[in-house]
Coordinates of C-alpha atoms in Angstrom, one line a residue:
M1 CA -46.4 -78.0 84.5
A2 CA -44.0 -79.2 87.3
T3 CA -44.6 -78.9 90.9
T4 CA -42.5 -78.7 93.4
P5 CA -42.8 -81.3 96.2
N6 CA -43.9 -80.1 99.5
T7 CA -41.1 -81.2 101.4
P8 CA -41.1 -80.1 105.3
S9 CA -38.3 -77.5 104.6
S10 CA -40.5 -76.0 102.0
S11 CA -43.7 -75.5 104.0
P12 CA -43.6 -72.8 106.3
V13 CA -44.8 -74.7 109.5
G14 CA -41.6 -77.3 108.3
A15 CA -39.3 -74.4 107.6
E16 CA -40.1 -72.9 111.2
R17 CA -39.3 -76.3 113.0
E18 CA -36.3 -76.6 111.3
F19 CA -35.1 -73.2 112.2
E20 CA -36.2 -74.1 115.8
N21 CA -34.1 -77.3 115.8
Q22 CA -30.9 -75.7 114.5
R23 CA -31.5 -72.9 117.0
D24 CA -31.6 -75.3 119.8
A25 CA -28.8 -77.5 118.1
V26 CA -26.6 -74.5 118.0
R27 CA -27.6 -72.8 121.2
G28 CA -26.8 -69.2 119.8
E29 CA -23.3 -69.9 120.1
A30 CA -20.8 -70.5 117.0
P31 CA -19.1 -73.8 116.9
F32 CA -15.7 -72.2 116.3
T33 CA -16.0 -70.2 119.5
P34 CA -13.1 -71.1 121.8
E35 CA -13.4 -72.0 125.3
P36 CA -12.2 -69.1 127.5
E37 CA -9.1 -69.8 129.4
F38 CA -9.7 -69.3 133.4
R39 CA -6.9 -68.6 135.8
L40 CA -7.3 -67.8 139.5
S41 CA -6.0 -64.6 140.8
F42 CA -5.0 -64.3 144.4
P43 CA -4.2 -60.7 144.3
Q44 CA -7.4 -59.8 143.4
A45 CA -9.2 -62.2 145.6
F46 CA -6.9 -60.8 148.3
R47 CA -7.9 -57.2 147.6
E48 CA -11.6 -57.9 147.5
A49 CA -11.5 -59.8 150.8
A50 CA -9.6 -56.9 152.4
I51 CA -12.2 -54.5 151.4
T52 CA -14.8 -56.6 152.7
A53 CA -13.1 -57.0 156.1
A54 CA -12.6 -53.3 156.2
I55 CA -16.2 -52.4 155.5
V56 CA -17.4 -55.1 158.0
G57 CA -14.9 -53.5 161.0
L58 CA -16.4 -50.1 160.2
L59 CA -19.8 -51.4 160.3
T60 CA -19.4 -53.3 163.4
L61 CA -16.8 -50.9 165.4
F62 CA -19.4 -49.3 167.6
F63 CA -21.6 -52.4 167.8
V64 CA -19.1 -55.2 168.8
A65 CA -15.7 -53.2 169.7
V66 CA -17.1 -50.6 171.9
R67 CA -19.7 -51.3 174.3
S68 CA -21.3 -49.0 176.9
D69 CA -23.1 -49.8 180.3
I70 CA -24.7 -48.0 183.0
A71 CA -22.6 -48.0 186.2
P72 CA -23.3 -46.1 189.4
G73 CA -21.2 -43.5 188.6
G74 CA -22.2 -42.7 185.2
L75 CA -21.8 -44.3 181.7
L76 CA -19.1 -47.1 181.7
L77 CA -17.1 -47.8 178.2
Y78 CA -15.3 -50.9 177.7
T79 CA -13.8 -52.5 174.5
R80 CA -14.0 -55.7 173.1
W81 CA -11.2 -55.9 170.5
D82 CA -10.6 -59.5 170.2
L83 CA -14.3 -60.0 169.5
W84 CA -14.2 -57.3 166.9
L85 CA -11.2 -58.8 165.5
T86 CA -12.8 -62.5 165.1
F87 CA -15.7 -60.8 163.0
V88 CA -13.2 -59.0 160.7
A89 CA -11.4 -62.1 160.6
I90 CA -14.4 -64.2 159.4
A91 CA -15.4 -61.7 157.0
F92 CA -11.9 -61.7 155.4
G93 CA -11.8 -65.5 155.3
V94 CA -15.3 -66.1 154.0
R95 CA -15.0 -63.5 151.2
L96 CA -11.8 -64.7 150.1
V97 CA -13.0 -68.3 149.8
L98 CA -16.1 -66.9 147.7
S99 CA -13.8 -65.0 145.6
L100 CA -11.6 -67.9 144.6
A101 CA -14.3 -70.7 144.3
L102 CA -17.2 -68.7 143.2
F103 CA -16.9 -65.0 142.1
Q104 CA -14.2 -65.2 139.9
R105 CA -15.5 -68.5 138.0
R106 CA -19.1 -66.9 137.7
A107 CA -17.4 -63.6 136.3
A108 CA -15.0 -65.8 133.7
G109 CA -18.3 -67.9 132.7
A110 CA -20.3 -64.7 132.1
S111 CA -17.5 -63.3 130.1
G112 CA -17.2 -66.3 127.8
K113 CA -20.9 -66.2 127.3
S114 CA -21.2 -62.7 126.5
A115 CA -22.0 -63.6 122.8
K116 CA -24.5 -66.1 123.7
T117 CA -28.1 -65.6 123.5
V118 CA -30.4 -66.6 126.2
K119 CA -31.3 -70.1 126.3
S120 CA -34.5 -71.4 126.8
V121 CA -34.2 -74.8 128.9
K122 CA -37.2 -77.0 127.8
A123 CA -39.0 -78.5 130.8
K124 CA -39.7 -82.2 130.8
G125 CA -43.3 -83.3 131.8
G126 CA -42.2 -85.6 134.1
L127 CA -41.2 -85.2 137.9
T128 CA -39.5 -81.8 138.5
I129 CA -37.4 -80.7 141.7
G130 CA -40.2 -78.1 142.6
K131 CA -42.8 -80.8 142.5
V132 CA -40.8 -83.4 144.5
L133 CA -40.0 -80.3 147.0
S134 CA -43.5 -79.7 147.5
A135 CA -44.5 -83.1 147.9
L136 CA -41.6 -83.4 150.6
F137 CA -42.7 -80.2 152.4
L138 CA -46.2 -81.3 152.3
L139 CA -45.5 -84.5 154.0
V140 CA -43.5 -83.0 156.5
A141 CA -45.9 -80.3 157.3
L142 CA -48.6 -83.0 158.0
V143 CA -46.8 -84.9 160.5
L144 CA -44.5 -82.0 162.0
P145 CA -46.2 -81.8 165.3
F146 CA -45.7 -85.4 166.1
L147 CA -42.1 -85.2 164.8
I148 CA -41.4 -82.3 167.3
Q149 CA -43.2 -84.2 170.2
L150 CA -41.0 -87.2 169.4
V151 CA -37.7 -85.3 168.8
F152 CA -37.9 -82.3 170.8
P153 CA -40.4 -83.0 173.8
S154 CA -39.1 -80.5 176.2
S155 CA -39.4 -77.6 173.9
S156 CA -42.6 -79.0 171.9
R157 CA -44.9 -76.2 172.7
Y158 CA -42.6 -73.4 171.7
L159 CA -41.4 -75.3 168.4
I160 CA -45.0 -76.0 167.4
D161 CA -46.1 -72.2 168.1
L162 CA -43.3 -71.2 166.0
S163 CA -44.5 -73.5 163.4
I164 CA -48.0 -71.7 163.2
L165 CA -46.2 -68.1 163.3
I166 CA -44.1 -69.5 160.0
L167 CA -47.3 -70.9 158.3
T168 CA -49.2 -67.6 159.0
Y169 CA -46.5 -65.7 157.4
V170 CA -46.7 -68.5 154.6
M171 CA -50.3 -67.9 153.9
L172 CA -49.7 -63.9 153.9
G173 CA -46.8 -64.3 151.6
W174 CA -49.0 -66.4 149.2
G175 CA -52.0 -63.9 149.3
L176 CA -49.6 -61.1 148.4
N177 CA -48.0 -62.9 145.9
I178 CA -51.4 -62.7 144.0
V179 CA -51.2 -59.2 144.1
V180 CA -47.4 -58.2 143.6
G181 CA -45.8 -61.5 142.1
L182 CA -48.5 -62.4 139.5
A183 CA -50.4 -59.0 139.1
G184 CA -47.4 -57.0 139.3
L185 CA -49.1 -54.3 141.6
L186 CA -46.6 -53.1 144.1
D187 CA -48.7 -53.2 147.5
L188 CA -47.1 -51.7 150.7
G189 CA -50.2 -51.6 152.5
Y190 CA -51.1 -55.6 152.9
V191 CA -51.2 -55.5 156.6
A192 CA -54.4 -53.4 155.9
F193 CA -56.5 -56.5 154.8
Y194 CA -54.7 -58.6 157.6
A195 CA -55.9 -56.1 160.0
V196 CA -59.7 -56.0 158.7
G197 CA -59.8 -59.7 158.8
A198 CA -58.8 -59.9 162.4
Y199 CA -61.1 -57.0 163.4
S200 CA -63.9 -58.4 161.5
F201 CA -63.8 -61.7 163.2
A202 CA -63.1 -60.1 166.7
L203 CA -66.3 -57.8 166.4
L204 CA -68.4 -60.6 164.9
A205 CA -67.5 -63.1 167.4
I206 CA -67.7 -60.9 170.6
N207 CA -70.8 -58.9 169.5
F208 CA -73.0 -61.6 167.8
E209 CA -71.5 -64.8 169.9
L210 CA -70.8 -66.4 166.6
G211 CA -68.1 -69.4 166.5
F212 CA -64.9 -69.2 164.4
W213 CA -66.2 -71.3 161.6
V214 CA -69.0 -69.1 161.1
C215 CA -67.1 -65.8 161.3
L216 CA -64.2 -67.1 159.4
P217 CA -65.5 -66.7 155.7
M218 CA -67.5 -63.6 156.5
A219 CA -64.2 -62.0 157.7
G220 CA -62.7 -62.9 154.2
L221 CA -65.5 -61.3 152.5
F222 CA -65.1 -57.9 154.4
A223 CA -61.2 -58.0 153.5
A224 CA -62.1 -58.8 149.8
L225 CA -64.7 -55.9 149.9
W226 CA -62.1 -53.6 151.1
G227 CA -59.6 -54.8 148.5
I228 CA -62.1 -53.7 145.7
I229 CA -62.5 -50.2 147.7
L230 CA -58.7 -49.9 147.5
G231 CA -58.8 -51.0 143.9
F232 CA -60.9 -48.3 142.7
P233 CA -58.8 -45.2 143.6
V234 CA -55.6 -46.7 142.4
L235 CA -56.7 -48.2 138.9
R236 CA -54.8 -45.4 137.1
L237 CA -51.6 -45.7 139.2
R238 CA -48.5 -48.0 138.7
G239 CA -44.9 -48.3 140.3
D240 CA -44.1 -46.0 142.9
Y241 CA -47.2 -44.1 143.0
L242 CA -49.2 -47.2 143.6
A243 CA -46.8 -48.3 146.6
I244 CA -47.2 -45.0 148.2
V245 CA -51.2 -44.8 147.8
T246 CA -51.1 -48.6 149.3
L247 CA -48.9 -47.4 152.0
A248 CA -51.1 -44.6 153.0
F249 CA -54.2 -46.9 152.7
G250 CA -52.6 -49.4 155.6
E251 CA -51.7 -46.4 157.7
I252 CA -55.3 -45.2 157.4
I253 CA -56.8 -48.5 158.5
R254 CA -54.4 -48.5 161.4
V255 CA -55.0 -44.9 162.7
V256 CA -58.7 -45.6 162.4
L257 CA -58.5 -48.6 164.4
L258 CA -56.6 -46.6 166.7
N259 CA -58.8 -43.7 167.2
W260 CA -62.3 -45.3 166.9
G261 CA -62.5 -46.5 170.7
A262 CA -65.8 -47.0 170.8
F263 CA -66.0 -49.5 167.9
T264 CA -62.6 -50.9 167.8
G265 CA -61.6 -50.7 171.7
G266 CA -58.7 -48.1 170.5
P267 CA -55.3 -48.5 171.9
N268 CA -56.6 -51.3 174.3
G269 CA -57.6 -53.4 171.6
L270 CA -60.1 -56.3 171.8
L271 CA -60.3 -59.1 174.4
G272 CA -62.1 -62.1 175.0
I273 CA -61.8 -63.4 171.4
P274 CA -63.5 -67.0 171.2
R275 CA -61.1 -69.9 170.4
P276 CA -61.9 -72.3 167.7
T277 CA -63.6 -75.6 168.5
F278 CA -63.4 -79.1 167.2
F279 CA -67.3 -79.8 166.5
G280 CA -68.4 -78.0 169.4
L281 CA -65.6 -79.6 171.6
D282 CA -63.1 -76.8 173.4
F283 CA -59.8 -77.6 174.5
G284 CA -60.3 -77.0 178.2
R285 CA -60.7 -78.8 181.0
G286 CA -64.2 -80.6 182.4
E287 CA -67.0 -81.8 180.9
G288 CA -67.7 -81.0 177.0
S289 CA -64.2 -80.8 176.3
F290 CA -61.8 -82.5 173.8
S291 CA -60.1 -84.7 176.4
A292 CA -63.1 -85.6 178.2
F293 CA -65.1 -86.9 174.9
F294 CA -62.3 -88.8 173.7
G295 CA -61.3 -90.2 177.2
I296 CA -57.7 -88.8 177.1
P297 CA -55.6 -87.1 179.5
Y298 CA -55.9 -83.3 179.2
D299 CA -52.9 -81.6 177.5
S300 CA -52.5 -77.8 176.7
L301 CA -50.6 -79.0 173.7
H302 CA -53.7 -80.3 172.1
R303 CA -54.9 -76.6 171.4
F304 CA -51.6 -75.8 169.6
I305 CA -51.6 -78.9 167.7
F306 CA -55.3 -78.1 166.5
L307 CA -54.4 -74.7 165.7
Y308 CA -51.4 -75.8 163.7
Y309 CA -53.7 -77.9 161.5
I310 CA -56.2 -75.0 161.0
I311 CA -53.6 -72.7 159.6
L312 CA -52.3 -75.6 157.6
A313 CA -55.6 -76.3 155.8
L314 CA -56.0 -72.5 155.3
A315 CA -52.5 -72.2 153.7
L316 CA -53.0 -75.2 151.7
L317 CA -56.3 -73.7 150.5
T318 CA -54.7 -70.5 149.6
N319 CA -51.9 -72.5 147.5
F320 CA -54.6 -74.4 145.7
V321 CA -57.0 -71.4 144.7
T322 CA -53.7 -69.6 143.6
L323 CA -52.5 -72.4 141.3
R324 CA -55.9 -72.9 139.8
L325 CA -56.4 -69.5 139.5
R326 CA -53.1 -69.0 137.5
K327 CA -54.3 -71.6 134.7
M328 CA -57.7 -69.7 134.3
P329 CA -58.2 -66.9 132.1
V330 CA -58.1 -64.3 134.8
G331 CA -54.6 -66.1 136.1
R332 CA -53.3 -65.3 132.5
A333 CA -54.7 -61.7 132.6
W334 CA -52.8 -61.1 135.8
E335 CA -49.7 -62.1 134.3
A336 CA -50.3 -60.1 130.9
L337 CA -51.2 -57.0 133.2
R338 CA -47.6 -57.8 135.0
E339 CA -45.6 -57.8 131.8
D340 CA -46.9 -54.7 129.9
E341 CA -50.2 -53.3 130.9
I342 CA -50.2 -51.5 127.3
A343 CA -50.2 -54.5 125.6
C344 CA -52.7 -56.0 127.9
R345 CA -55.0 -53.3 127.1
A346 CA -54.4 -53.6 123.2
L347 CA -55.3 -57.3 123.6
G348 CA -59.0 -56.2 124.9
I349 CA -58.5 -57.1 128.5
N350 CA -60.3 -55.0 130.8
T351 CA -57.4 -53.9 133.0
T352 CA -59.8 -52.7 135.6
N353 CA -61.5 -55.7 136.4
V354 CA -58.1 -57.7 136.0
K355 CA -56.7 -55.1 139.0
L356 CA -59.9 -55.4 141.0
T357 CA -60.0 -59.3 141.0
A358 CA -56.2 -59.4 142.2
F359 CA -56.7 -56.7 144.8
A360 CA -59.8 -58.7 146.2
T361 CA -58.5 -62.3 146.0
G362 CA -55.4 -61.3 147.6
A363 CA -57.2 -59.2 150.4
M364 CA -59.8 -62.4 151.1
F365 CA -56.8 -64.5 152.1
G366 CA -55.1 -61.8 154.1
G367 CA -58.5 -61.5 155.8
F368 CA -58.5 -65.4 156.4
A369 CA -55.0 -65.1 158.0
G370 CA -56.0 -62.2 159.9
S371 CA -59.2 -64.0 161.6
F372 CA -56.9 -66.8 162.3
F373 CA -54.4 -64.5 164.1
A374 CA -57.3 -63.1 166.2
T375 CA -58.6 -66.3 167.3
R376 CA -55.1 -67.7 168.1
Q377 CA -53.9 -64.6 170.3
G378 CA -57.4 -64.1 172.0
F379 CA -56.5 -60.3 172.1
I380 CA -55.6 -57.8 169.2
S381 CA -54.7 -54.3 169.1
P382 CA -53.6 -52.0 166.5
E383 CA -50.1 -52.3 167.2
S384 CA -49.9 -55.8 165.9
F385 CA -50.8 -54.4 162.4
T386 CA -47.9 -51.7 161.7
F387 CA -46.0 -51.0 158.5
L388 CA -43.3 -53.1 159.6
E389 CA -45.7 -56.3 159.2
S390 CA -46.3 -55.3 155.4
A391 CA -42.7 -54.8 155.2
I392 CA -41.8 -58.3 156.2
I393 CA -44.7 -59.9 154.0
L394 CA -43.3 -58.1 151.1
A395 CA -39.7 -59.0 152.0
I396 CA -40.8 -62.7 152.0
V397 CA -42.4 -62.4 148.6
V398 CA -39.6 -60.8 147.1
L399 CA -36.6 -62.8 148.7
G400 CA -38.8 -65.9 147.6
G401 CA -39.0 -65.0 144.2
L402 CA -42.0 -63.2 142.5
G403 CA -44.6 -65.6 141.7
S404 CA -43.0 -68.5 143.3
Q405 CA -45.1 -70.4 145.5
L406 CA -42.3 -72.6 146.8
G407 CA -40.2 -69.7 147.3
V408 CA -42.3 -68.2 149.7
V409 CA -41.8 -71.1 151.8
F410 CA -38.3 -71.0 151.8
A411 CA -38.5 -67.0 152.2
S412 CA -40.6 -67.7 155.4
L413 CA -38.6 -70.5 156.9
V414 CA -35.5 -68.1 156.6
M415 CA -37.0 -64.9 157.6
I416 CA -39.4 -65.9 160.4
G417 CA -37.8 -68.9 161.7
G418 CA -34.5 -67.7 161.6
I419 CA -35.2 -64.6 163.6
E420 CA -36.8 -66.8 166.1
L421 CA -34.3 -69.5 166.2
M422 CA -31.5 -66.9 166.7
R423 CA -32.7 -66.2 170.2
N424 CA -31.7 -69.6 171.4
L425 CA -28.0 -70.0 169.5
T426 CA -26.2 -70.1 172.7
F427 CA -23.5 -72.5 171.4
I428 CA -22.2 -69.0 169.5
Q429 CA -21.3 -68.1 173.3
D430 CA -18.8 -71.0 173.6
I431 CA -17.0 -69.7 170.3
L432 CA -17.3 -65.9 170.7
G433 CA -17.1 -65.8 174.6
N434 CA -19.9 -65.1 177.3
D435 CA -20.0 -61.3 176.4
F436 CA -21.5 -62.1 172.9
D437 CA -25.5 -62.5 173.3
P438 CA -27.1 -63.8 170.1
G439 CA -30.5 -62.1 171.0
R440 CA -29.2 -58.7 170.8
Y441 CA -27.5 -59.0 167.3
R442 CA -30.2 -61.4 165.6
M443 CA -31.3 -58.6 163.5
V444 CA -27.8 -57.6 162.4
L445 CA -27.3 -61.3 161.4
F446 CA -30.6 -61.4 159.6
G447 CA -29.9 -58.3 157.8
V448 CA -26.3 -60.0 156.8
A449 CA -28.4 -63.0 155.7
M450 CA -30.6 -60.8 153.5
V451 CA -27.8 -59.1 151.7
A452 CA -26.2 -62.4 151.2
I453 CA -29.2 -63.8 149.4
M454 CA -29.8 -60.8 147.5
V455 CA -26.3 -61.1 146.2
W456 CA -26.3 -64.5 145.4
K457 CA -29.8 -64.7 144.4
P458 CA -30.8 -61.2 143.3
R459 CA -34.1 -62.8 141.6
G460 CA -35.0 -64.6 144.9
L461 CA -34.6 -68.1 146.2
V462 CA -36.6 -69.5 143.4
S463 CA -35.8 -67.5 140.2
S464 CA -37.4 -69.4 137.6
R465 CA -40.7 -70.8 136.9
Q466 CA -42.8 -72.1 134.0
P467 CA -45.5 -69.7 132.3
S468 CA -49.2 -70.7 132.6
A469 CA -49.7 -70.2 129.0
V470 CA -47.4 -72.0 126.4
Y471 CA -47.2 -72.2 122.8
K472 CA -46.3 -75.6 121.3
E473 CA -43.8 -76.6 124.3
R474 CA -43.4 -75.7 127.9
K475 CA -40.0 -73.9 128.7
A476 CA -38.8 -72.7 131.7
I477 CA -38.3 -69.0 132.1
G478 CA -35.9 -67.0 134.4
A479 CA -37.0 -64.6 136.7
D480 CA -34.5 -61.8 134.9
M481 CA -37.4 -62.1 131.8
V482 CA -40.0 -61.1 134.3
A483 CA -41.0 -57.7 135.5
Q484 CA -40.2 -57.1 138.9
G485 CA -43.7 -56.1 140.4
E486 CA -43.9 -52.6 138.5
G487 CA -46.8 -53.0 136.7
H488 CA -45.2 -52.8 133.2

């Protein structure tokens, strides 16, 4: 009896590998498909630019062209048509260039690839752009205070304080990224955990005279406990319903802090929150201070540098724990819950525990950030924990790219650093005139920047990432293949 030789193409595994090799070679496109012909259309670009200029002109008509001021005789109205026409001309020129250089080419490429299947790019095991950028950001962050002192000695205190603020939002974004980006649970009340951490730290430090390093872990645990408390009522909710409940939870916490005056200080807040110390050494003057112990001249900048390295260490801890959890079963369960909750249950995963761990872990890091905020400010009040803070943190996560750690860093630099630096863009007055105050229009410019980011990068600044669990080989996955935080 003759036997068929077991060749690689006849065995099931060999046939599957041969099919994958053929698919990768063809890339889903027939070899005879002609290359689409591309021509620039100037009338179309001119029409798009005119429409964009008209929209910008209408939106800025009452903000730029017409301005009001209070005069002794009443309200004074005056116009600035030259400045308004400058805005319209800039919008027309930018749109014309983008249409010719980018949008038309992208549309032609998309039409030429309409018959093409989604291509999976193999991620090599060597150095990637993400790893190089992460190492570069870490190196710059470690020496940033000294670089600022060297390059900008006159404004070093302001820039270091701005760096502390950016790192605080980076940490908050990484904490919320666990809930929204990894687990797919849309949380609009993340500021509640931020507030719980801040008030827990302040009340423990003031009433029991405990130091920063003792109260910090307890504040994180209290916030995690409240994350579990929030997780129980919302276990069966998804999408918009989950967002509404978390939004209500954030407002409940703020209203309680505002009205429980005997315990939280009410609208007056809490004063006298102790500062962190360096092994018992404070950063003041006199005996027992940091400068006296090391025999160096006193400088108020030392405290800001110390605060900078504290928040940097907390942010790096958040990043390290998040990356480690992603590779563990609980992290893979978060991603499975994000993609399809029904399939997640069919696989035997306890979605109740998965949601609770996501809420608790994200809330813990929010509590750590809140305790640092309290010790940095020395004063907290309910007005610091409004819904706008939750919206900013969520915007950082979405603009950076859901599930992307590096994207949160980019988004924080753009949103937090960009808004603050717009206050000092005085050179724009030399171009647009002394009547133009960039401080008044920073939110308008910020909104334009956000619209531009969402137009060019609708999936976030970092729109691709690698899955935690792989089969045979690691491949990059586009963000368009990932559920956008809707829990399905």
